[in-house]
Short mmCIF file of C-alpha atoms and ligand atoms in Angstrom, two decimals:
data_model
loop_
_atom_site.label_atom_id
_atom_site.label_comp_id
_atom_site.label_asym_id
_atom_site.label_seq_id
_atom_site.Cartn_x
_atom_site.Cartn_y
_atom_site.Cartn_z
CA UNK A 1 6.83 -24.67 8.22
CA UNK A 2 7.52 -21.53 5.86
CA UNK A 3 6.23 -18.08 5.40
CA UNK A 4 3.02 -17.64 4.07
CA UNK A 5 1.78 -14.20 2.92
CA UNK A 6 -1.98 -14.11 3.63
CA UNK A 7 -4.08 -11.47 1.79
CA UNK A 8 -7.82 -10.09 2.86
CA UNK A 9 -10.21 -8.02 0.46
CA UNK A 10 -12.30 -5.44 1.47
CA UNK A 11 -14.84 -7.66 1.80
CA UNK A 12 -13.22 -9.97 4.47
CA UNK A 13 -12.70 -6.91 6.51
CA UNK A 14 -16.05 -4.56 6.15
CA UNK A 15 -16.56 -4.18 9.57
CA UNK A 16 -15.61 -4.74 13.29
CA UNK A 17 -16.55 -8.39 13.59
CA UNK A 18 -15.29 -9.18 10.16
CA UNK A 19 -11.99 -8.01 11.47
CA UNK A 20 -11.86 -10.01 14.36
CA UNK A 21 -12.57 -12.83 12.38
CA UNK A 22 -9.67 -12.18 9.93
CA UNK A 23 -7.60 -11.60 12.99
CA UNK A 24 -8.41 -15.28 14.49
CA UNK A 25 -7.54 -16.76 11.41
CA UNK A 26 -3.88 -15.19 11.23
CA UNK A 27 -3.39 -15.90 14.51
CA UNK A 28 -4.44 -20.00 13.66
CA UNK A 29 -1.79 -19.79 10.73
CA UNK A 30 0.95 -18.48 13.07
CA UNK A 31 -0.30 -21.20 15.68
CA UNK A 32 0.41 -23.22 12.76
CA UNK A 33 3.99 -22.68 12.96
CA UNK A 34 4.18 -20.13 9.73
CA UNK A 35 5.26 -17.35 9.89
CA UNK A 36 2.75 -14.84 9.25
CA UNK A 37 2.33 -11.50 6.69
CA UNK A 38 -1.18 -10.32 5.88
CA UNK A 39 -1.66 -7.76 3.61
CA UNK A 40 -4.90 -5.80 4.09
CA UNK A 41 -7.36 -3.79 1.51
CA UNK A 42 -9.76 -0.67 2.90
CA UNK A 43 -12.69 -2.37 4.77
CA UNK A 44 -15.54 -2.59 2.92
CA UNK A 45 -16.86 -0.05 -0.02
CA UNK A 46 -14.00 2.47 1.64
CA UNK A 47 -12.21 3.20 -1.47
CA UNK A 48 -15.19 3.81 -3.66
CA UNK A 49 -16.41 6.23 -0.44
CA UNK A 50 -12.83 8.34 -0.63
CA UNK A 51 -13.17 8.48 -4.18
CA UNK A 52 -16.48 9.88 -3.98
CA UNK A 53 -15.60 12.33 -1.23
CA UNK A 54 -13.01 13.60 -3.68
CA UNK A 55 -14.81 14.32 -6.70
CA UNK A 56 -17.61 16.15 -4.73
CA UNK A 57 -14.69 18.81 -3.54
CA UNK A 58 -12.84 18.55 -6.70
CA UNK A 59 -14.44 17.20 -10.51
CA UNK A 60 -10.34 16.40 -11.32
CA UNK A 61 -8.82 15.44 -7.78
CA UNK A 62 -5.02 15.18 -8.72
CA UNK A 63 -3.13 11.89 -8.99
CA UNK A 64 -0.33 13.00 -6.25
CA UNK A 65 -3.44 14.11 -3.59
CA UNK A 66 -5.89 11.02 -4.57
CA UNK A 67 -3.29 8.80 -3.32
CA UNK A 68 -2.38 10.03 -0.81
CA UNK A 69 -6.39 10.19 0.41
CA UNK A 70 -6.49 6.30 -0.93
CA UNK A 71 -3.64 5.04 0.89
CA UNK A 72 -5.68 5.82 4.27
CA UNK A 73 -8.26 3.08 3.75
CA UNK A 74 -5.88 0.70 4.19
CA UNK A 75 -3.82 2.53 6.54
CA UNK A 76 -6.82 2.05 9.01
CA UNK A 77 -7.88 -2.18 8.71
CA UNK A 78 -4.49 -2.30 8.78
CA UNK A 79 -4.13 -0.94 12.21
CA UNK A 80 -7.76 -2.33 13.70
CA UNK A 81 -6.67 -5.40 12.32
CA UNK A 82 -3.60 -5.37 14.70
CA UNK A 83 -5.06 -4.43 17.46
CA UNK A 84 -7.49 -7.20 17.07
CA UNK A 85 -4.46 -9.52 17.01
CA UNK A 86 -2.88 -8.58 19.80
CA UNK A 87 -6.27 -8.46 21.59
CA UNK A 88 -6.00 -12.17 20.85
CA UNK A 89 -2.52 -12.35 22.69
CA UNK A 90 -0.16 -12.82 19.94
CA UNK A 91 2.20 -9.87 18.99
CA UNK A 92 1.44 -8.20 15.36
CA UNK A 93 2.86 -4.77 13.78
CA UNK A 94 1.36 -3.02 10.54
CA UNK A 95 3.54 -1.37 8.34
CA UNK A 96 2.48 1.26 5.32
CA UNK A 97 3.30 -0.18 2.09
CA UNK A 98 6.38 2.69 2.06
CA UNK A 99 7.35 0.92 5.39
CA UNK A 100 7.32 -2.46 4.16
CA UNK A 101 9.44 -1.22 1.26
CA UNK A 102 7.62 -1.62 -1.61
CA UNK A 103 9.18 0.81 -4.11
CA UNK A 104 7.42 2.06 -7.56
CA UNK A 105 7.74 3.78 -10.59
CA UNK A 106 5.48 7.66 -10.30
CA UNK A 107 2.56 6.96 -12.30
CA UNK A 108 0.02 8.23 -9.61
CA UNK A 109 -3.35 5.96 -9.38
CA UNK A 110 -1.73 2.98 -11.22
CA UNK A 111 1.85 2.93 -10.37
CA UNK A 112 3.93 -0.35 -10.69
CA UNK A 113 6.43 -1.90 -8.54
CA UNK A 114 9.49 -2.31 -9.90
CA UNK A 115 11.46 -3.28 -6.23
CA UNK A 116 10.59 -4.87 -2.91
CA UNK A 117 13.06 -4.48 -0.05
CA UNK A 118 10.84 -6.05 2.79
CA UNK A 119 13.65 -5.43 5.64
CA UNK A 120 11.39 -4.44 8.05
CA UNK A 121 9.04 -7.51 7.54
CA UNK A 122 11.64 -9.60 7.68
CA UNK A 123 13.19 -8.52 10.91
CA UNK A 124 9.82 -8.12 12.39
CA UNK A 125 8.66 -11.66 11.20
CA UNK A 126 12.18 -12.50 12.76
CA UNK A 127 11.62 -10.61 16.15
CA UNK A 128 8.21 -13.51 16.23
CA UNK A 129 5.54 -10.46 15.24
CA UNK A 130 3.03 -11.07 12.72
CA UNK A 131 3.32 -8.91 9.76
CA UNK A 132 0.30 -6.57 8.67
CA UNK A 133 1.08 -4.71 5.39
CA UNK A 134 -1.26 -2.55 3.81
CA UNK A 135 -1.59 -3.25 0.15
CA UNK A 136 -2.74 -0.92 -2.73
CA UNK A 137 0.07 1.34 -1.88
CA UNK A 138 3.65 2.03 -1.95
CA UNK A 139 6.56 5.01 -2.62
CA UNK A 140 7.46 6.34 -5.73
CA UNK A 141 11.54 5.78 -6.31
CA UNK A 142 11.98 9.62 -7.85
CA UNK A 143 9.39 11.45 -6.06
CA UNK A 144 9.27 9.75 -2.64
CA UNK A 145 5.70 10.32 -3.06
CA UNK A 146 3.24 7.92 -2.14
CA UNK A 147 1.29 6.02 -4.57
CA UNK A 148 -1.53 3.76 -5.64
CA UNK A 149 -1.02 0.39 -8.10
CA UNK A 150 -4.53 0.78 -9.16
CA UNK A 151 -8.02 -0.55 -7.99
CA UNK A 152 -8.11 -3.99 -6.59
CA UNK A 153 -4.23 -3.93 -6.08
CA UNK A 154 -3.56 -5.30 -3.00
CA UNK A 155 -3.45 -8.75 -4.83
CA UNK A 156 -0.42 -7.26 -6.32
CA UNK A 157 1.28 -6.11 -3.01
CA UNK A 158 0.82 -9.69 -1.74
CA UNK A 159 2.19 -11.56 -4.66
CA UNK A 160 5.16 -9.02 -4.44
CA UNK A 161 5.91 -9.53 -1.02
CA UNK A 162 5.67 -13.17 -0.96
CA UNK A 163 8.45 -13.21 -4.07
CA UNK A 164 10.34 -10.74 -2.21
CA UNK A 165 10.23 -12.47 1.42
CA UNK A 166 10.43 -15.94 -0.86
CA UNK A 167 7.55 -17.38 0.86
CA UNK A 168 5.74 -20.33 0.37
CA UNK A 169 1.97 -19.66 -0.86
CA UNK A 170 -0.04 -16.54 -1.51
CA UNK A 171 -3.13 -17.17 0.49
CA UNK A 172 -5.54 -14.48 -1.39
CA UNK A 173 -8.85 -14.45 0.57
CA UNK A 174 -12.19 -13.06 -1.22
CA UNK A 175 -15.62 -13.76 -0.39
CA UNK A 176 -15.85 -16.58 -3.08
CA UNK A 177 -14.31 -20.19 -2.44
CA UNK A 178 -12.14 -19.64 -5.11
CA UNK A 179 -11.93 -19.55 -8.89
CA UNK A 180 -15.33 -20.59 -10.31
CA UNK A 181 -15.57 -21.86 -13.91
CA UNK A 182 -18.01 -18.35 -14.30
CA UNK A 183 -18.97 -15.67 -12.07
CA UNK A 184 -21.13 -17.66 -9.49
CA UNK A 185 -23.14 -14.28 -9.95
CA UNK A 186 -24.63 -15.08 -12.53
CA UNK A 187 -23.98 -19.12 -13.08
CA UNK A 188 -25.52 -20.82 -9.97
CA UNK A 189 -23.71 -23.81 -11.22
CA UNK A 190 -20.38 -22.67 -11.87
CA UNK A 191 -18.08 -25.22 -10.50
CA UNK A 192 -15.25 -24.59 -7.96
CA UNK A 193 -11.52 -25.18 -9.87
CA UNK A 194 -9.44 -26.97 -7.81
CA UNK A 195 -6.03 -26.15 -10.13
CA UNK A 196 -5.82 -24.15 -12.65
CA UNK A 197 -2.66 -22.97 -14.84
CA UNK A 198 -1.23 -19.60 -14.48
CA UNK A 199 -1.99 -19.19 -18.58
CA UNK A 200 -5.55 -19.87 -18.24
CA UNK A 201 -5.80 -17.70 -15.25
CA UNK A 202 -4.45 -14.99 -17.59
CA UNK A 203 -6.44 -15.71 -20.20
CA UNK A 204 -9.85 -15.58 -17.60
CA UNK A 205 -8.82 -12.26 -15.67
CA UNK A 206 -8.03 -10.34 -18.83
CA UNK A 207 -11.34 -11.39 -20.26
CA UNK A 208 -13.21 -10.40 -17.51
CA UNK A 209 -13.02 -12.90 -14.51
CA UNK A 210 -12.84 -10.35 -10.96
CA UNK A 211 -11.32 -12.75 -8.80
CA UNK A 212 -7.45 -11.67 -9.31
CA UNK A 213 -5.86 -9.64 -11.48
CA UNK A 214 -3.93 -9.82 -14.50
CA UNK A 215 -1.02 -7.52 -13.27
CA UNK A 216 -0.99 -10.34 -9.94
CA UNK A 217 -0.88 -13.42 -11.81
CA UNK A 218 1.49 -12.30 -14.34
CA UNK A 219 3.54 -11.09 -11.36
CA UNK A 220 3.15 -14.89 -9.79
CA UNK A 221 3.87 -16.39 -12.89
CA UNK A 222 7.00 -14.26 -13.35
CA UNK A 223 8.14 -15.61 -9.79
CA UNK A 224 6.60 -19.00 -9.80
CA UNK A 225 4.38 -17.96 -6.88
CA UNK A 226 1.68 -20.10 -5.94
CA UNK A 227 -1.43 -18.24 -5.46
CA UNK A 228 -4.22 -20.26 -2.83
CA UNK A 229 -7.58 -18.42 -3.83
CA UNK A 230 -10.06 -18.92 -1.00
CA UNK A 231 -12.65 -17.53 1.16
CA UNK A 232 -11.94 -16.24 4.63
CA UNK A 233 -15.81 -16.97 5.81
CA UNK A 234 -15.55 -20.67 5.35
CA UNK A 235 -12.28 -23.21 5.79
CA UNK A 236 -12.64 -25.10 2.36
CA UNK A 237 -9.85 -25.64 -0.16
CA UNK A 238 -9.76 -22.79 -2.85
CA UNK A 239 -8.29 -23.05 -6.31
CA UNK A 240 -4.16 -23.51 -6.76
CA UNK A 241 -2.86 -21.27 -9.33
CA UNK A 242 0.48 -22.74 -10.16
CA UNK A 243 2.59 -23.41 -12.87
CA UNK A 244 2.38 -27.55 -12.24
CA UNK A 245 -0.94 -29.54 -11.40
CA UNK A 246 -1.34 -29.95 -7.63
CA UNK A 247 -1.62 -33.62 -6.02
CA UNK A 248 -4.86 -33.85 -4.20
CA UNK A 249 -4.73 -36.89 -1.79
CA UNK A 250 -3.27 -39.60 -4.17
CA UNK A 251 -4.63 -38.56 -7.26
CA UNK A 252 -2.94 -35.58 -9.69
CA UNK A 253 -5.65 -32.93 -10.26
CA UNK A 254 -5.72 -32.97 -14.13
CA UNK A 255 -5.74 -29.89 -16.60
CA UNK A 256 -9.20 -29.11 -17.91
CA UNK A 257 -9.90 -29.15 -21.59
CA UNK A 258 -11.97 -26.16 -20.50
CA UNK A 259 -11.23 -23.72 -17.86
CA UNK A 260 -14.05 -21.76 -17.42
CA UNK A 261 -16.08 -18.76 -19.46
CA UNK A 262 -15.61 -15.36 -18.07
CA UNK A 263 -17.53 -12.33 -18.72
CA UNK A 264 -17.07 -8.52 -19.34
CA UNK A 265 -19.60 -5.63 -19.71
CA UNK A 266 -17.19 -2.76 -18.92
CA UNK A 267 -16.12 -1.85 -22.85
CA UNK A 268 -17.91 -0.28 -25.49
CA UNK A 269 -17.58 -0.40 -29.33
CA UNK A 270 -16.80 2.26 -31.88
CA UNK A 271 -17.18 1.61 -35.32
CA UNK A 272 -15.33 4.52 -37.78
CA UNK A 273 -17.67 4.42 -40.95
CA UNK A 274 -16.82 5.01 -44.40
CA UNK A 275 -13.21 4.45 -43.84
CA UNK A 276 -11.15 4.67 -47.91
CA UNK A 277 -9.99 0.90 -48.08
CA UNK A 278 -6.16 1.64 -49.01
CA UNK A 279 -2.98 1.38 -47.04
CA UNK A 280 -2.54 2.64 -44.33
CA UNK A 281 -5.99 3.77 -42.82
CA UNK A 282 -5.95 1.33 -40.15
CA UNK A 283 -2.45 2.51 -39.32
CA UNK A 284 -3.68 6.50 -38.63
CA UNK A 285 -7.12 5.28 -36.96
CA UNK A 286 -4.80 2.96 -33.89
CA UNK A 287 -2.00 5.71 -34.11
CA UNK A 288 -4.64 8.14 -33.07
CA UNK A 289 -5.74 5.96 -30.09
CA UNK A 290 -2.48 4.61 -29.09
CA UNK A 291 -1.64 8.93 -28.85
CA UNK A 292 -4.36 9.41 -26.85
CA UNK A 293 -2.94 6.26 -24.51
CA UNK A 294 -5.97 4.40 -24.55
CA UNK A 295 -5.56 0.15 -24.89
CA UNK A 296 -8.20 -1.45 -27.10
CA UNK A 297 -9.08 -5.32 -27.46
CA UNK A 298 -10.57 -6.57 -30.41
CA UNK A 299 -10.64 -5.15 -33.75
CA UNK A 300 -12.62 -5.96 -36.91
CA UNK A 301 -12.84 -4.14 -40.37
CA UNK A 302 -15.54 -5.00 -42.83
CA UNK A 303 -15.09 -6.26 -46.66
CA UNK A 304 -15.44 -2.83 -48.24
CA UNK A 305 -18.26 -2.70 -50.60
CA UNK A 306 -17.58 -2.55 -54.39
CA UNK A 307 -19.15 0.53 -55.13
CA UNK A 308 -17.64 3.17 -53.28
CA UNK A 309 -14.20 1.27 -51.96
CA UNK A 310 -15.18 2.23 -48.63
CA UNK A 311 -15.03 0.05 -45.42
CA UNK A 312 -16.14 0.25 -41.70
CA UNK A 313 -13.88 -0.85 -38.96
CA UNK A 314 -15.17 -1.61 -35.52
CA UNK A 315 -13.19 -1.95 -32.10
CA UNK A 316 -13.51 -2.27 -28.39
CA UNK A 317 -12.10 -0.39 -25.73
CA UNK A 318 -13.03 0.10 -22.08
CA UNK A 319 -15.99 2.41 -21.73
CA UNK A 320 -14.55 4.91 -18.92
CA UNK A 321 -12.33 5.64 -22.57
CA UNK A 322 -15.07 5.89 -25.16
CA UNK A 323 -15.72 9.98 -24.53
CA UNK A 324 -11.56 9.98 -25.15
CA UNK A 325 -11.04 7.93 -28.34
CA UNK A 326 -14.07 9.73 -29.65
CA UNK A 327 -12.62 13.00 -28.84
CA UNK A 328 -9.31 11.83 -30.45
CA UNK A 329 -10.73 10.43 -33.27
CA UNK A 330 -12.90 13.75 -34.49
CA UNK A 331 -10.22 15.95 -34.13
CA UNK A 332 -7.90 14.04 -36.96
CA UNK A 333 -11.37 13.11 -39.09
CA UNK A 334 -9.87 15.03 -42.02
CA UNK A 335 -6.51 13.59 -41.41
CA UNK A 336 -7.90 9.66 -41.17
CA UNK A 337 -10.62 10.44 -44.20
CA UNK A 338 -13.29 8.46 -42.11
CA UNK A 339 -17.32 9.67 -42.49
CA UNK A 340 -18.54 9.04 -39.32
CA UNK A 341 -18.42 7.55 -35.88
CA UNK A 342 -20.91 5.49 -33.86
CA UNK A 343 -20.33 4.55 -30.23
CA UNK A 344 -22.12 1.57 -28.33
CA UNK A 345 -21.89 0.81 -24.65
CA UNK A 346 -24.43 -1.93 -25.02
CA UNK A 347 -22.40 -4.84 -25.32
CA UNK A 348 -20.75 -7.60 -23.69
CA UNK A 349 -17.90 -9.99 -24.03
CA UNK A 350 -18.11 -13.31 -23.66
CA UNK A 351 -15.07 -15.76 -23.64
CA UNK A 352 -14.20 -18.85 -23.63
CA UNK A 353 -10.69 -20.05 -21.92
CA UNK A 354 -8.75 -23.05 -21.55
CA UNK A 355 -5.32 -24.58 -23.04
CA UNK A 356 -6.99 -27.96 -24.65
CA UNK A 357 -8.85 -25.76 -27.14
CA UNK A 358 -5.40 -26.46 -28.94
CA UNK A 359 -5.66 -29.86 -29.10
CA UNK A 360 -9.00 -30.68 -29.09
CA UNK A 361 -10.92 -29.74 -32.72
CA UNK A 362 -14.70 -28.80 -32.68
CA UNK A 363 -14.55 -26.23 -30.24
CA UNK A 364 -14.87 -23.36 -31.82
CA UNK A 365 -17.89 -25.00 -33.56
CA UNK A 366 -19.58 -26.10 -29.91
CA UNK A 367 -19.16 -22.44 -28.83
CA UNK A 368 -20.99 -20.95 -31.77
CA UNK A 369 -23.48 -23.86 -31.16
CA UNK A 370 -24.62 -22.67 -27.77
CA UNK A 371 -24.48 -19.38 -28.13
CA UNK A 372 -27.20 -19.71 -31.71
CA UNK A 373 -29.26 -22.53 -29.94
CA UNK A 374 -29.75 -19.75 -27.14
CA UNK A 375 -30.49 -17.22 -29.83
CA UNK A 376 -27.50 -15.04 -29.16
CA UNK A 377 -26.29 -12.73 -31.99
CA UNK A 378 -22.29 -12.70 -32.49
CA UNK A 379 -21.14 -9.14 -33.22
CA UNK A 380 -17.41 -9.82 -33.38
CA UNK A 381 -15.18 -12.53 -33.08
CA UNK A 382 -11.52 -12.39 -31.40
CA UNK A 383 -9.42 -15.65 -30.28
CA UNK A 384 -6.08 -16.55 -28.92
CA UNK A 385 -4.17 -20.05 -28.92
CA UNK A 386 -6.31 -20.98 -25.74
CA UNK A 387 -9.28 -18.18 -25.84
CA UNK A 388 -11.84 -17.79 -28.20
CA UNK A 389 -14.19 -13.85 -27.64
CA UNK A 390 -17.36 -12.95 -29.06
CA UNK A 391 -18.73 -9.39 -28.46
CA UNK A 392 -22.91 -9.62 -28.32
CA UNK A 393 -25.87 -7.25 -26.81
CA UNK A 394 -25.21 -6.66 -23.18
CA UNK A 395 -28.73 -7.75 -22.21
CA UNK A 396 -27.66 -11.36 -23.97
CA UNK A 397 -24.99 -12.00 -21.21
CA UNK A 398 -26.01 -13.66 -18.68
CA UNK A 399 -27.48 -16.29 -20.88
CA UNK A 400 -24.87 -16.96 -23.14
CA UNK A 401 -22.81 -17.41 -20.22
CA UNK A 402 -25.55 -19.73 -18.75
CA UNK A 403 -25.43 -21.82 -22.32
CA UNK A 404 -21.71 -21.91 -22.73
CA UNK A 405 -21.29 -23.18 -19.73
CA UNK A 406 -23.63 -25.94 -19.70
CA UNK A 407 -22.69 -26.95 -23.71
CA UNK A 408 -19.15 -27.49 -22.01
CA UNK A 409 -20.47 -30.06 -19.26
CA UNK A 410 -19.28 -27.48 -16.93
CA UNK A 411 -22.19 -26.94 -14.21
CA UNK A 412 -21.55 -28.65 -11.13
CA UNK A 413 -24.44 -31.35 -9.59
CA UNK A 414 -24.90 -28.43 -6.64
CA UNK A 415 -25.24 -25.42 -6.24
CA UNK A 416 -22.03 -24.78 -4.40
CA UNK A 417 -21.10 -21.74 -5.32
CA UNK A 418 -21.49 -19.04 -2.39
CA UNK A 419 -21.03 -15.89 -2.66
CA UNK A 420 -20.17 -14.53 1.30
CA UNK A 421 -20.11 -11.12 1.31
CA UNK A 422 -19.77 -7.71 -1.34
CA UNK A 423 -21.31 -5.68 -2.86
CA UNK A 424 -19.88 -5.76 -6.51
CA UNK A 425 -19.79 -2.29 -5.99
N1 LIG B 501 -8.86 -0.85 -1.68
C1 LIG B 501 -8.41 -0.88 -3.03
C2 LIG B 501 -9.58 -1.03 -3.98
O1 LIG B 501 -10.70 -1.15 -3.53
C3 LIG B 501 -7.39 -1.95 -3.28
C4 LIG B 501 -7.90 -3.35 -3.12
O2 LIG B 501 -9.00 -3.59 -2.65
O3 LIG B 501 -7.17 -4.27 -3.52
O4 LIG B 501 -9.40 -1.00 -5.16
MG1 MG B 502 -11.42 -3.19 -2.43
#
């Protein structure tokens, strides 16, 4: 029996008795024969709490002293979690993400790891302890300050560690039973994925699916990490994310033509009107935004109409940047040559993901199907190899979702899919 590195959301751990829950199931892993290293998020809404606390004493908190506030949510289920362990008569330690040597570039609020040296772990592991690590956090190579990897990334920490302490799963516990073909939020049907590929787990968390991250897969993928999504409030099998199909029983779990539709209300579109249709307008419009450090996803420009050789040229980008890329944009108008600007944080993205889209013709066309039969208006259009995007009204979500997913014989024959505990906050 090998290492596992077990990770628990925020969620898992809101409270006392959640805690002592989390704690019993470490301790079964460990009883197990594994050796043990759970990495830990803030309990509950804590984060969101901090953050809060910090903008009411400061309207700019800076990056160095946010952090460093951060870092404390996890500092403390990371402790109570060990205590509840050892309250349970097996030894455990917790270790700050500095501790447990995970090193990072200084980018304050979204740093990135670029080193683990997990000696500590190791020899405590060694020495028969169970590892606690808080994730979400680690120490900046140049500054030796301490620093954030951005919300939710405590995934990250335990995909690092388990490539750095070469263990044998990432165990990352939510309060889902897994990857769902669609946010069991709003699909009562969505259908629990037994294996899915680390591409089309790409593909679904960077078009909107919650569940992991896109900086965590592509770390596991990088490292050939197996990731075990499940929940920690019931003992079912979660989803694999692995490189090769998992055996279940006697039977290979095949690949899905489909994967699953995901979701995304967080961007907004701005469309730059009246933009001179020659060379090199398109080039000064995404210089300005890419100066302004702002990443956009799709991007359309309009035929331009005959008369006046103008055209308009609409793109997305996350909402918490729209005030930016406006600000950006209005300041070079005369440069660009554009006439106006209009900004729209009513839409939505849905998407469409899995790897036989390649192979299997038609759809594209089934897609566009469901979404007209359930009178949903396409407003742009963006695909990959194995994705295929269309932007609509926000309100139209949740039942374009609903429609994809049934026009793909996706919904399950029960409603299985639970959703334990969160708040979506
Ligand atoms: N506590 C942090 C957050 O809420 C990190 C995490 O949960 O992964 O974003
Ligand atoms: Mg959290």
């Amino acid at each position: 029996m090998g290492l596992v590195v077990q990770k628990y959301g925020g969620s898992s751990v809101a409270d006392a008795e959640g805690i002592k829950r989390v704690a019993k199931r470490i301790v079964e892993a460990k009883k197990n024969g594994h050796q043990v290293v759970a990495v830990v998020s803030a309990m509950g809404d804590t984060t969101d709490e901090l953050i809060d606390l910090a903008e009411q004493v400061s309207p700019m908190p800076a990056g160095r002293e946010l952090d460093m506030l951060l870092t404390a949510g996890e500092r403390i289920s990371m402790a109570l979690l060990a205590m509840a362990i050892k309250n349970l008569g097996h030894s455990a330690q917790s270790f700050t993400g500095s501790q447990a040597g995970v090193i990072t570039d200084s980018v304050h609020n979204k740093a990135r790891i670029i080193d683990v040296t997990p000696g500590r772990i190791r020899d405590s592991l060694d020495e028969g302890n169970i590892a606690i690590v808080a994730g979400f956090q680690g120490v900046s190579q140049d500054t030796k300050d301490i620093t954030t990897l951005g919300r939710g990334g405590s995934d990250t920490t335990a995909v690092a560690l388990a490539a750095a302490l070469d263990a044998e799963v990432c165990e990352i516990y939510t309060d889902v039973d897994g990857v769902f073909t669609a946010d069991p939020r709003v699909v009562k049907k969505a259908r629990k994925i037994d294996w899915i590929s680390f591409e089309d787990m790409l593909e679904l968390a960077s078009s909107g699916s919650k569940v992991l991250l896109h900086r965590c897969v592509e770390y596991a993928r990088r490292y050939n990490i197996p990731i075990h999504v499940r929940s920690s409030f019931s003992g079912l099998q979660g989803t694999w994310v692995s490189s090769e199909p998992i055996q279940q029983g006697d039977k290979q779990v095949e690949q899905a033509i489909i994967s699953g539709v995901a979701h995304d209300t967080s961007e907004a579109k701005i469309t730059v009107v009246g933009v001179p249709d020659k060379p090199g307008e398109a080039a000064s419009i995404f210089r300005t935004i890419a100066d302004a450090e702002i990443n956009i996803d799709m991007v359309v420009q309009n035929v331009s109409a005959a008369a006046t050789g103008l055209t308009d040229i609409s793109f997305t980008l996350p909402k918490t940047e729209g005030r930016k890329a406006i600000d950006a944009l209005e300041k070079n108008k005369s440069a660009i040559g554009f006439d106006s600007l209009r900004y729209d944080d009513q839409i939505g993205k849905i998407s469409l993901v899995g790897a036989g889209m390649k192979t299997n013709p038609g759809v594209t066309a089934d897609f566009f199907t469901a979404l007209s039969d359930a009178g949903v208006n396409i407003e742009l259009i963006s695909t990959s190899e194995i994705r295929i995007s269309v932007v609509t009204r926000a309100d139209d979500v949740p039942e374009a979702v609903r429609a994809v997913h049934t026009a793909f014989g996706l919904d399950s024959d029960s409603d299985e899919a639970v959703v334990y505990g969160g708040t979506g906050r």
